[in-house]
PDB file of C-alpha atoms in Angstrom:
ATOM      1  CA  UNK A  24      -7.556 -13.896   1.426  1.00  0.00           C
ATOM      2  CA  UNK A  25      -3.977 -14.778   2.577  1.00  0.00           C
ATOM      3  CA  UNK A  26      -1.951 -12.653   4.668  1.00  0.00           C
ATOM      4  CA  UNK A  27       1.922 -12.389   5.276  1.00  0.00           C
ATOM      5  CA  UNK A  28       4.235 -11.770   8.273  1.00  0.00           C
ATOM      6  CA  UNK A  29       4.243  -8.169   7.340  1.00  0.00           C
ATOM      7  CA  UNK A  30       0.342  -7.865   7.279  1.00  0.00           C
ATOM      8  CA  UNK A  31       0.174  -9.286  10.733  1.00  0.00           C
ATOM      9  CA  UNK A  32       2.958  -7.058  12.121  1.00  0.00           C
ATOM     10  CA  UNK A  33       1.135  -4.014  10.649  1.00  0.00           C
ATOM     11  CA  UNK A  34      -2.127  -5.133  12.282  1.00  0.00           C
ATOM     12  CA  UNK A  35      -0.267  -5.234  15.678  1.00  0.00           C
ATOM     13  CA  UNK A  36       1.411  -2.012  15.572  1.00  0.00           C
ATOM     14  CA  UNK A  37      -1.501  -0.172  14.038  1.00  0.00           C
ATOM     15  CA  UNK A  38      -3.926  -1.582  16.908  1.00  0.00           C
ATOM     16  CA  UNK A  39      -1.299  -0.675  19.446  1.00  0.00           C
ATOM     17  CA  UNK A  40      -1.023   2.776  18.071  1.00  0.00           C
ATOM     18  CA  UNK A  41      -4.460   3.367  18.068  1.00  0.00           C
ATOM     19  CA  UNK A  42      -4.763   2.021  21.935  1.00  0.00           C
ATOM     20  CA  UNK A  43      -1.678   4.162  22.748  1.00  0.00           C
ATOM     21  CA  UNK A  44       0.069   0.864  24.044  1.00  0.00           C
ATOM     22  CA  UNK A  45       3.618  -0.058  23.652  1.00  0.00           C
ATOM     23  CA  UNK A  46       4.733  -3.311  21.983  1.00  0.00           C
ATOM     24  CA  UNK A  47       8.333  -4.447  22.438  1.00  0.00           C
ATOM     25  CA  UNK A  48      10.762  -6.910  20.744  1.00  0.00           C
ATOM     26  CA  UNK A  49      12.380  -9.330  22.900  1.00  0.00           C
ATOM     27  CA  UNK A  50      14.507 -12.261  21.835  1.00  0.00           C
ATOM     28  CA  UNK A  51      12.483 -12.706  18.666  1.00  0.00           C
ATOM     29  CA  UNK A  52       9.203 -12.332  20.155  1.00  0.00           C
ATOM     30  CA  UNK A  53       6.824  -9.316  20.502  1.00  0.00           C
ATOM     31  CA  UNK A  54       5.756  -8.587  23.986  1.00  0.00           C
ATOM     32  CA  UNK A  55       2.862  -6.408  25.145  1.00  0.00           C
ATOM     33  CA  UNK A  56       1.932  -5.736  28.845  1.00  0.00           C
ATOM     34  CA  UNK A  57      -1.363  -4.162  28.334  1.00  0.00           C
ATOM     35  CA  UNK A  58      -5.084  -5.731  28.692  1.00  0.00           C
ATOM     36  CA  UNK A  59      -6.466  -5.537  25.272  1.00  0.00           C
ATOM     37  CA  UNK A  60      -7.521  -9.098  24.405  1.00  0.00           C
ATOM     38  CA  UNK A  61      -7.469  -8.444  20.631  1.00  0.00           C
ATOM     39  CA  UNK A  62      -3.954  -7.315  20.787  1.00  0.00           C
ATOM     40  CA  UNK A  63      -3.033 -10.025  22.999  1.00  0.00           C
ATOM     41  CA  UNK A  64      -4.634 -12.690  20.736  1.00  0.00           C
ATOM     42  CA  UNK A  65      -2.725 -11.093  17.614  1.00  0.00           C
ATOM     43  CA  UNK A  66       0.535 -11.272  19.307  1.00  0.00           C
ATOM     44  CA  UNK A  67       0.069 -14.831  20.391  1.00  0.00           C
ATOM     45  CA  UNK A  68      -0.438 -15.783  16.992  1.00  0.00           C
ATOM     46  CA  UNK A  69       2.412 -13.735  15.727  1.00  0.00           C
ATOM     47  CA  UNK A  70       4.779 -15.382  18.250  1.00  0.00           C
ATOM     48  CA  UNK A  71       3.545 -18.889  17.749  1.00  0.00           C
ATOM     49  CA  UNK A  72       4.196 -18.492  13.921  1.00  0.00           C
ATOM     50  CA  UNK A  73       7.414 -16.313  13.786  1.00  0.00           C
ATOM     51  CA  UNK A  74       9.369 -16.390  17.144  1.00  0.00           C
ATOM     52  CA  UNK A  75      11.533 -19.202  16.053  1.00  0.00           C
ATOM     53  CA  UNK A  76      12.162 -17.648  12.617  1.00  0.00           C
ATOM     54  CA  UNK A  77      12.850 -14.296  14.263  1.00  0.00           C
ATOM     55  CA  UNK A  78      15.380 -15.832  16.734  1.00  0.00           C
ATOM     56  CA  UNK A  79      17.167 -17.632  13.874  1.00  0.00           C
ATOM     57  CA  UNK A  80      17.518 -14.245  11.903  1.00  0.00           C
ATOM     58  CA  UNK A  81      18.744 -12.378  14.965  1.00  0.00           C
ATOM     59  CA  UNK A  82      21.369 -14.929  15.862  1.00  0.00           C
ATOM     60  CA  UNK A  83      24.757 -13.698  17.236  1.00  0.00           C
ATOM     61  CA  UNK A  84      26.926 -14.529  14.496  1.00  0.00           C
ATOM     62  CA  UNK A  85      30.041 -12.503  13.383  1.00  0.00           C
ATOM     63  CA  UNK A  86      28.267 -12.125   9.953  1.00  0.00           C
ATOM     64  CA  UNK A  87      25.050 -10.853  11.376  1.00  0.00           C
ATOM     65  CA  UNK A  88      26.892  -8.452  13.673  1.00  0.00           C
ATOM     66  CA  UNK A  89      29.089  -6.996  11.185  1.00  0.00           C
ATOM     67  CA  UNK A  90      26.495  -6.403   8.332  1.00  0.00           C
ATOM     68  CA  UNK A  91      23.055  -6.550  10.106  1.00  0.00           C
ATOM     69  CA  UNK A  92      22.468  -2.915  10.724  1.00  0.00           C
ATOM     70  CA  UNK A  93      24.220  -1.614   7.473  1.00  0.00           C
ATOM     71  CA  UNK A  94      21.903  -3.754   5.638  1.00  0.00           C
ATOM     72  CA  UNK A  95      18.899  -2.912   7.818  1.00  0.00           C
ATOM     73  CA  UNK A  96      19.487   0.994   7.277  1.00  0.00           C
ATOM     74  CA  UNK A  97      19.831   0.339   3.472  1.00  0.00           C
ATOM     75  CA  UNK A  98      16.629  -1.326   3.116  1.00  0.00           C
ATOM     76  CA  UNK A  99      14.375   1.007   5.175  1.00  0.00           C
ATOM     77  CA  UNK A 100      11.852   2.435   3.018  1.00  0.00           C
ATOM     78  CA  UNK A 101      10.160   5.742   3.834  1.00  0.00           C
ATOM     79  CA  UNK A 102       6.830   7.260   2.458  1.00  0.00           C
ATOM     80  CA  UNK A 103       7.344   9.952  -0.207  1.00  0.00           C
ATOM     81  CA  UNK A 104       6.088  13.362   0.679  1.00  0.00           C
ATOM     82  CA  UNK A 105       3.358  14.600   1.525  1.00  0.00           C
ATOM     83  CA  UNK A 106       2.985  11.524   3.813  1.00  0.00           C
ATOM     84  CA  UNK A 107       4.386  11.989   7.100  1.00  0.00           C
ATOM     85  CA  UNK A 108       5.078   9.849  10.258  1.00  0.00           C
ATOM     86  CA  UNK A 109       5.970  10.763  13.782  1.00  0.00           C
ATOM     87  CA  UNK A 110       9.938  10.451  14.552  1.00  0.00           C
ATOM     88  CA  UNK A 111      10.776   6.920  15.497  1.00  0.00           C
ATOM     89  CA  UNK A 112       7.117   5.443  14.777  1.00  0.00           C
ATOM     90  CA  UNK A 113       7.120   2.740  11.658  1.00  0.00           C
ATOM     91  CA  UNK A 114       5.021   3.488   8.931  1.00  0.00           C
ATOM     92  CA  UNK A 115       2.142   1.037   8.720  1.00  0.00           C
ATOM     93  CA  UNK A 116      -1.128   0.496   6.880  1.00  0.00           C
ATOM     94  CA  UNK A 117      -4.333   0.144   8.790  1.00  0.00           C
ATOM     95  CA  UNK A 118      -6.864  -2.483   7.738  1.00  0.00           C
ATOM     96  CA  UNK A 119     -10.179  -0.962   9.096  1.00  0.00           C
ATOM     97  CA  UNK A 120     -12.236  -4.125   8.135  1.00  0.00           C
ATOM     98  CA  UNK A 121      -9.811  -6.346   9.878  1.00  0.00           C
ATOM     99  CA  UNK A 122      -9.974  -4.139  12.950  1.00  0.00           C
ATOM    100  CA  UNK A 123     -13.786  -3.818  12.853  1.00  0.00           C
ATOM    101  CA  UNK A 124     -13.889  -7.642  12.612  1.00  0.00           C
ATOM    102  CA  UNK A 125     -11.398  -8.286  15.412  1.00  0.00           C
ATOM    103  CA  UNK A 126     -13.061  -5.692  17.695  1.00  0.00           C
ATOM    104  CA  UNK A 127     -16.420  -7.383  17.868  1.00  0.00           C
TER     105      UNK A 127
END
């Protein structure tokens, strides 16, 4: 079974939400200040594979600054009703099998 960047992001934010913990983005990396070892490991893997890619994507160029937020908002997908989400919380899938495996 293969996983993509978005699958790993979904698992990180799903676990953080379940634990009631905060995850921040800083200079292309995800940052977590809590003590959950599983979440720390997920973030180390994510940052190891994707921090450089994220930094390149978020580089301060005129083209990026002018069009980034407009493109970002235009591409946001929201779940159709009746699926709801809390304000300012991203919608993510929860993979319970992966969570059970990682919690062992």
